[in-house]
Amino acid sequence: MRRIGLGVFALATASALALSGCSTGGGSTSPTSAASTAVITANGTEPQNPLIPTNTNEVGGGKITDNIFAGLVYYDAKGAPVNDVAKSIKTDDSQNYTITIKSGEKFTNGEAVTAKSFVDAWNYGALLSNKQLNSYFFEDIQGFSYDADSPLTGLKVVDDHTFTVALKSKLSDFPLRLGYTAFMPLPSIAFKDIAAFGADPIGNGPYKIAKDGWKHNVKIDLVVNKDYKGGRTPKNGGLTIVFYADLGAVYADLQGGNLDIDDAIAEGNLATYKADLGNRSVNQPAAIFQSFTIPARLPHFAGKEGQLRRQAISEAINRPQITKVVFSDTRTPAKDFTSPVIDGYSANIEGSNVLKYNPTEAKKLWAEADAISPWSGAFQIAYNADGGHQGWVDAAMNSVKNVLGIDASGAPQPTFGGIRTQITNRTIQTAFRSGWQADYPGLYNFLGPLYATKAGSNDGDYSSASFDALLKKGSGEATPAAANKDFQDAQKILFKDLPVIPLWYQNEIGGWGASVSNVKFGWNSVPLYYEVTKTK
């Protein structure tokens, strides 16, 4: 899942729109004993890749890059964009933008952050030969190509503090996207040896990596960047993100006083965390969508046969029962492909009946698929064992097995990074757990990056010309209502093809220790680490 994971409308209206995002978490005001030098500790996972913003599209890496880099804007707890490095983002036609950045901004090596820092970084991320996972986010800029290396001709440096962006067509939500990791700037040293840079990145955000601070598969230590001038100035002395392979161990460390913030309460503790933590816990909606993907390249899942089998499997899963029994009602059965906290969400899109538990219809659809080509083999869902997914996978597969009468089971993989590598390389030979943690608060972000043809997070290689056309139409609409209607129509196509099987929306279920205060969880479930204070 990427943040994964990050169409609303021009920056002036985006703030009002984003207010429909989830509320902040609990936390009292700063205690008088809070120490600005105290380091807070939080859970995380070893990043999948070196920390290059244009190649970071999963939560483990995103937690770090978003704190060591500062982009043009950032998102507050409710999802509203706030200028960070940007002084202004202006347009007269939603296609041609002039971006002015603040003066005096610096990377932690002393290099000035300039317009060129952004233009060079975006051009690097867009080139196919660089194989950046977030290259898709630049496809709307003039010059971008999926066929050959091509510079972004739509980017022009005017002076040290100004650059212009020319898009291929109108894109009124473009300013809202600019808080996503892919659009972060890079210092010139990055391009001399990008691999070395990713192993020890130099950013411009509220924190920086401590000397020898990244201990792989153990933790990463971040210290305060005193040169940062934006609105995310840390109220603590640093942040240590500890990499865990087991969520149960996270909760145990929280209870034992060895961890300050747990943003992913383990499945086994969902029934007791409220009693354990009291007002040091949160259960709030977040822009997180969970699913599993069945690539069309797998036997029996191409064409009409595959469409029927996906629909059958979907209707064979008892989502209400799983969310109640396995998740203690901390998940909500999915009604669409987005999130209820995003403006434009609808629970009544045509075709969404395939998400309802219907054993009779599931058996009928499976039989229709068998008439095309008789089923053989087993059906499995791969998942990372370090993410606490076994319970729901086993429950879902038991439901499928009982309804369809086939061999269905989970296929655990040791680590998140390992399974993501197989998915990215297209070497995985089963269905696999998937999902999305939004990059920015808009319907488009749940649709374009995951299902548009050749999109960077389109792990199932889904492609539909009619779906792509509706995305493009929605992106160019003049009003939020018109765009959201197009995005809802695009979901009608998804419900027929089911490139992924929607499961449920995930709440942010988190907790924190007695020594920290001002703990807030953002609209996308990630804690606002810079706000946290801690007693000595």
XYZ file of C-alpha atoms in Angstrom, residues 38-442:
405
model
C 13.310 14.844 23.811
C 13.284 12.347 20.922
C 9.991 10.643 20.108
C 9.832 7.047 18.911
C 7.309 5.570 16.489
C 6.783 2.354 14.557
C 7.517 1.847 10.876
C 8.914 -0.595 8.344
C 12.176 -0.782 6.441
C 11.697 1.217 3.217
C 11.304 -0.831 0.057
C 13.855 1.277 -1.826
C 16.563 3.886 -1.249
C 15.002 7.164 -0.160
C 14.554 8.984 -3.455
C 11.223 10.871 -3.461
C 10.325 9.958 -7.046
C 10.871 6.268 -6.247
C 9.130 6.098 -2.872
C 5.513 4.997 -3.078
C 4.978 2.881 0.029
C 4.234 3.822 3.623
C 7.519 2.750 5.226
C 9.596 4.975 2.983
C 6.956 7.682 2.772
C 6.972 8.304 6.521
C 10.650 9.170 6.230
C 10.758 11.115 2.961
C 7.817 13.278 3.992
C 9.738 14.336 7.090
C 13.195 14.881 5.614
C 11.959 16.703 2.509
C 9.720 19.743 2.122
C 7.713 20.210 -1.053
C 5.801 23.138 -2.425
C 2.889 22.386 -0.088
C 2.103 20.044 2.772
C -1.246 18.823 4.102
C -2.571 19.694 7.528
C -4.369 17.203 9.763
C -7.628 17.605 7.848
C -6.030 17.325 4.418
C -6.016 21.017 3.546
C -2.947 22.127 1.546
C -0.625 24.657 3.187
C 2.236 26.398 1.380
C 5.593 25.021 2.479
C 8.420 25.972 0.094
C 5.929 27.627 -2.256
C 5.224 31.314 -1.904
C 2.451 31.164 -4.494
C 0.961 28.808 -7.101
C -1.007 30.728 -9.721
C -2.940 29.946 -12.888
C -5.445 31.682 -15.135
C -6.558 28.619 -17.072
C -5.841 25.488 -14.948
C -3.301 24.402 -17.584
C -0.416 26.852 -17.244
C 0.925 27.451 -13.748
C 3.473 29.900 -12.354
C 5.120 28.740 -9.141
C 7.109 31.074 -6.932
C 9.160 29.658 -4.086
C 10.294 31.370 -0.901
C 13.779 32.805 -0.704
C 16.335 31.607 1.837
C 15.322 27.913 1.713
C 18.267 25.498 2.027
C 19.064 21.806 1.857
C 20.863 20.413 4.879
C 24.211 20.505 3.015
C 23.858 24.273 2.699
C 22.813 24.332 -0.975
C 20.016 26.770 -1.766
C 16.625 25.374 -2.726
C 15.822 26.989 -6.064
C 13.359 26.620 -8.889
C 15.957 24.425 -10.603
C 15.909 22.063 -7.591
C 12.300 21.243 -8.410
C 12.620 21.200 -12.207
C 15.670 18.906 -12.165
C 14.045 16.526 -9.666
C 10.815 16.294 -11.666
C 12.698 15.727 -14.906
C 14.704 12.946 -13.297
C 11.551 11.319 -11.984
C 9.824 11.505 -15.349
C 12.491 9.811 -17.514
C 11.610 6.211 -18.307
C 15.236 5.094 -18.184
C 15.393 6.092 -14.521
C 12.599 3.617 -13.736
C 11.058 5.700 -10.983
C 7.909 4.278 -9.392
C 6.319 7.729 -9.211
C 7.009 8.732 -12.828
C 3.269 8.488 -13.507
C 2.673 11.659 -11.503
C 4.441 13.690 -14.209
C 2.468 12.344 -17.159
C 0.261 15.434 -17.381
C 3.217 17.767 -17.926
C 4.081 18.610 -21.533
C 6.932 16.481 -22.862
C 6.244 13.409 -20.747
C 6.315 10.181 -22.743
C 5.732 6.500 -22.004
C 7.493 5.501 -25.225
C 10.946 7.069 -24.939
C 13.055 9.269 -22.689
C 11.816 12.797 -23.066
C 12.475 15.887 -20.950
C 9.502 17.684 -19.497
C 9.321 20.526 -21.989
C 6.484 22.003 -19.960
C 8.888 22.959 -17.161
C 10.738 26.259 -17.499
C 13.020 27.932 -14.953
C 12.318 31.675 -14.990
C 14.735 32.642 -12.216
C 16.036 31.189 -8.948
C 12.650 31.540 -7.299
C 10.217 31.055 -10.187
C 9.332 28.277 -12.601
C 6.405 27.603 -14.877
C 4.515 24.398 -15.585
C 2.632 23.789 -18.837
C 0.281 20.819 -18.731
C -1.001 18.808 -21.684
C -4.551 19.747 -20.773
C -6.456 21.472 -17.998
C -5.903 19.956 -14.588
C -7.556 22.001 -11.922
C -6.446 19.778 -9.047
C -2.761 20.031 -10.014
C -1.863 22.372 -7.103
C -3.436 19.947 -4.634
C -1.193 17.126 -5.880
C 1.992 19.044 -5.159
C 2.237 17.921 -1.533
C 2.902 14.370 -2.663
C 6.391 12.899 -2.275
C 7.059 12.705 -6.028
C 7.127 16.497 -6.290
C 9.850 17.096 -3.679
C 13.033 18.985 -4.730
C 16.515 17.470 -4.899
C 19.942 19.050 -4.396
C 22.412 18.949 -7.297
C 24.573 16.350 -5.536
C 21.771 13.794 -5.939
C 22.364 13.503 -9.680
C 26.089 12.764 -9.329
C 25.360 9.366 -7.744
C 21.657 8.791 -7.227
C 22.154 5.382 -5.585
C 24.520 6.815 -2.989
C 22.150 9.724 -2.450
C 19.208 7.394 -1.816
C 21.222 5.568 0.832
C 22.017 8.819 2.659
C 19.621 11.493 1.364
C 20.011 15.222 1.840
C 16.678 16.957 2.232
C 15.170 20.265 3.219
C 12.388 19.176 5.560
C 11.721 19.557 9.271
C 14.032 16.632 10.099
C 17.242 15.196 8.680
C 18.842 11.778 9.038
C 21.345 11.632 11.883
C 24.930 10.686 11.083
C 24.928 6.907 10.515
C 21.291 7.086 11.547
C 19.825 4.523 9.145
C 20.361 1.067 10.586
C 18.703 -1.158 8.016
C 15.907 -3.407 9.251
C 16.334 -1.921 12.724
C 15.534 1.814 12.831
C 16.255 5.251 11.437
C 17.151 8.236 13.619
C 16.025 11.693 12.491
C 17.196 14.908 14.125
C 15.692 18.370 13.849
C 16.721 20.430 10.827
C 17.220 23.863 12.389
C 17.349 25.529 8.972
C 13.791 24.498 8.081
C 11.514 27.552 7.897
C 8.115 26.051 7.029
C 4.997 25.397 9.055
C 6.074 21.967 10.300
C 8.748 23.098 12.762
C 9.241 20.212 15.221
C 8.173 20.660 18.832
C 10.461 17.816 19.873
C 14.149 16.987 19.641
C 13.955 14.341 16.959
C 12.169 11.270 15.653
C 13.265 7.642 15.702
C 11.250 5.295 13.521
C 11.721 1.701 14.646
C 11.258 -0.987 12.011
C 9.051 -3.850 13.178
C 8.330 -7.226 11.589
C 5.394 -7.903 13.913
C 2.639 -5.495 14.930
C 2.134 -7.369 18.184
C 5.661 -6.388 19.169
C 4.809 -2.734 18.424
C 1.920 -2.789 20.856
C 3.953 -4.634 23.481
C 6.665 -1.974 23.265
C 4.047 0.771 23.546
C 2.593 -0.785 26.686
C 6.061 -1.409 28.067
C 7.081 2.223 27.683
C 9.635 1.429 24.984
C 7.715 3.196 22.177
C 5.873 6.508 22.120
C 3.475 6.131 19.177
C 1.831 3.055 17.639
C -0.114 3.938 14.481
C -1.162 0.370 13.643
C -2.683 -1.444 16.619
C -2.208 -5.182 16.110
C -5.207 -7.283 15.177
C -4.900 -9.255 18.417
C -5.173 -6.079 20.516
C -8.161 -4.444 18.818
C -10.613 -5.770 21.398
C -8.648 -4.380 24.356
C -6.706 -1.301 23.239
C -9.392 1.160 24.373
C -9.424 -0.292 27.881
C -5.629 -0.473 27.913
C -4.933 3.055 26.689
C -8.055 5.079 27.489
C -7.756 8.624 26.177
C -4.319 7.830 24.751
C -5.919 6.102 21.788
C -7.745 7.045 18.612
C -10.246 5.372 16.279
C -10.994 7.766 13.430
C -11.746 7.518 9.702
C -8.772 7.697 7.370
C -8.237 7.785 3.634
C -7.174 4.148 3.437
C -8.675 1.559 1.097
C -7.918 -2.177 1.352
C -8.225 -4.744 -1.420
C -6.492 -7.634 -3.108
C -5.358 -7.806 -6.711
C -5.796 -10.713 -9.143
C -3.567 -10.031 -12.168
C -5.108 -10.939 -15.531
C -1.879 -12.765 -16.397
C -2.782 -15.572 -13.959
C -4.411 -18.709 -15.410
C -8.242 -18.462 -15.554
C -8.284 -14.705 -14.893
C -8.062 -13.197 -18.376
C -10.964 -11.967 -20.503
C -14.588 -12.814 -19.775
C -13.671 -15.858 -17.711
C -11.508 -13.723 -15.447
C -14.218 -11.094 -15.092
C -16.738 -13.717 -13.976
C -14.321 -15.346 -11.542
C -13.414 -12.010 -9.926
C -17.079 -11.190 -9.453
C -17.724 -14.639 -7.986
C -14.834 -14.396 -5.547
C -15.944 -10.925 -4.488
C -19.494 -12.059 -3.747
C -18.173 -15.111 -1.875
C -16.488 -12.944 0.792
C -18.501 -12.057 3.882
C -17.105 -8.575 4.538
C -19.471 -7.586 7.393
C -18.603 -10.741 9.318
C -14.843 -10.315 8.832
C -14.821 -6.644 9.823
C -16.777 -7.487 12.976
C -15.033 -10.683 14.081
C -11.466 -10.117 12.883
C -11.263 -6.336 13.162
C -13.663 -5.610 16.047
C -15.541 -3.101 13.862
C -12.442 -0.996 13.180
C -12.998 -1.472 9.442
C -16.025 -0.649 7.303
C -17.050 -2.915 4.375
C -16.208 -1.190 1.098
C -18.920 0.321 -1.083
C -16.600 1.730 -3.752
C -12.904 2.077 -4.710
C -12.150 5.283 -2.755
C -12.839 6.419 0.822
C -15.821 7.865 2.717
C -13.695 10.774 3.978
C -13.055 12.105 0.460
C -15.387 14.641 -1.150
C -17.463 13.019 -3.917
C -17.649 9.589 -2.288
C -20.763 7.568 -3.104
C -21.971 4.279 -1.631
C -24.476 3.724 -4.453
C -22.449 3.449 -7.642
C -23.941 1.197 -10.304
C -22.407 -2.282 -10.114
C -21.379 -2.074 -6.459
C -23.643 -5.022 -5.674
C -20.624 -7.256 -6.409
C -19.317 -6.197 -3.005
C -22.267 -7.767 -1.188
C -22.038 -11.268 0.258
C -24.203 -13.384 -2.054
C -23.286 -17.105 -2.060
C -25.989 -18.047 -4.548
C -24.912 -15.492 -7.129
C -21.238 -16.285 -6.507
C -21.798 -19.979 -7.332
C -23.752 -19.031 -10.454
C -20.985 -16.733 -11.711
C -18.315 -19.365 -10.997
C -20.293 -21.937 -12.971
C -20.542 -19.525 -15.918
C -16.760 -19.157 -15.810
C -16.339 -22.931 -15.681
C -18.419 -23.199 -18.838
C -15.749 -21.105 -20.591
C -12.817 -23.037 -19.099
C -13.081 -25.523 -16.186
C -11.273 -24.354 -13.046
C -8.082 -26.114 -11.996
C -5.527 -25.486 -9.301
C -5.790 -23.432 -6.105
C -6.581 -19.815 -5.394
C -4.209 -17.957 -3.053
C -3.710 -14.446 -1.721
C -0.107 -13.493 -0.964
C 0.455 -11.152 1.975
C 3.338 -9.869 4.064
C 3.538 -11.740 7.343
C 5.061 -8.712 9.087
C 1.885 -6.675 8.599
C -0.702 -8.498 10.702
C -2.800 -9.746 7.765
C -3.127 -13.466 8.426
C -6.449 -13.234 10.261
C -8.435 -11.525 7.530
C -6.750 -13.444 4.704
C -7.582 -16.780 6.347
C -11.162 -15.635 7.006
C -11.647 -14.404 3.431
C -10.188 -17.566 1.931
C -12.320 -19.787 4.171
C -15.345 -17.843 2.953
C -14.329 -18.383 -0.681
C -13.573 -22.055 -0.075
C -16.931 -22.684 1.595
C -18.989 -20.855 -1.028
C -17.211 -21.919 -4.226
C -15.926 -25.303 -3.115
C -12.370 -24.656 -4.285
C -8.975 -24.863 -2.634
C -8.351 -21.320 -1.321
C -5.708 -20.171 1.145
C -3.258 -17.468 2.129
C 0.334 -17.390 0.893
C 2.420 -15.554 3.521
C 5.647 -13.795 2.536
C 8.153 -12.833 5.279
C 8.419 -9.078 4.736
C 6.635 -6.161 3.136
C 9.721 -5.208 1.150
C 10.078 -8.734 -0.180
C 6.516 -9.064 -1.409
C 6.573 -5.568 -2.897
C 9.668 -6.453 -4.896
C 7.891 -9.504 -6.352
C 4.837 -7.402 -7.167
C 6.905 -4.635 -8.769
C 8.931 -7.146 -10.817
C 5.760 -9.023 -11.847
C 7.222 -12.298 -10.608
C 4.459 -13.040 -8.125
C 2.251 -15.879 -9.339
C -0.787 -15.506 -7.072
C -3.299 -12.852 -6.135
C -1.869 -10.456 -3.564
C -2.880 -8.039 -0.835
C -3.151 -4.468 -2.039
C -4.558 -1.154 -0.940
C -4.039 2.578 -0.957
C -3.230 5.264 1.552
C -4.029 8.496 -0.233
C -1.334 10.887 -1.398
C -3.704 13.843 -1.564
C -7.391 14.213 -0.637
C -9.198 13.658 -3.936
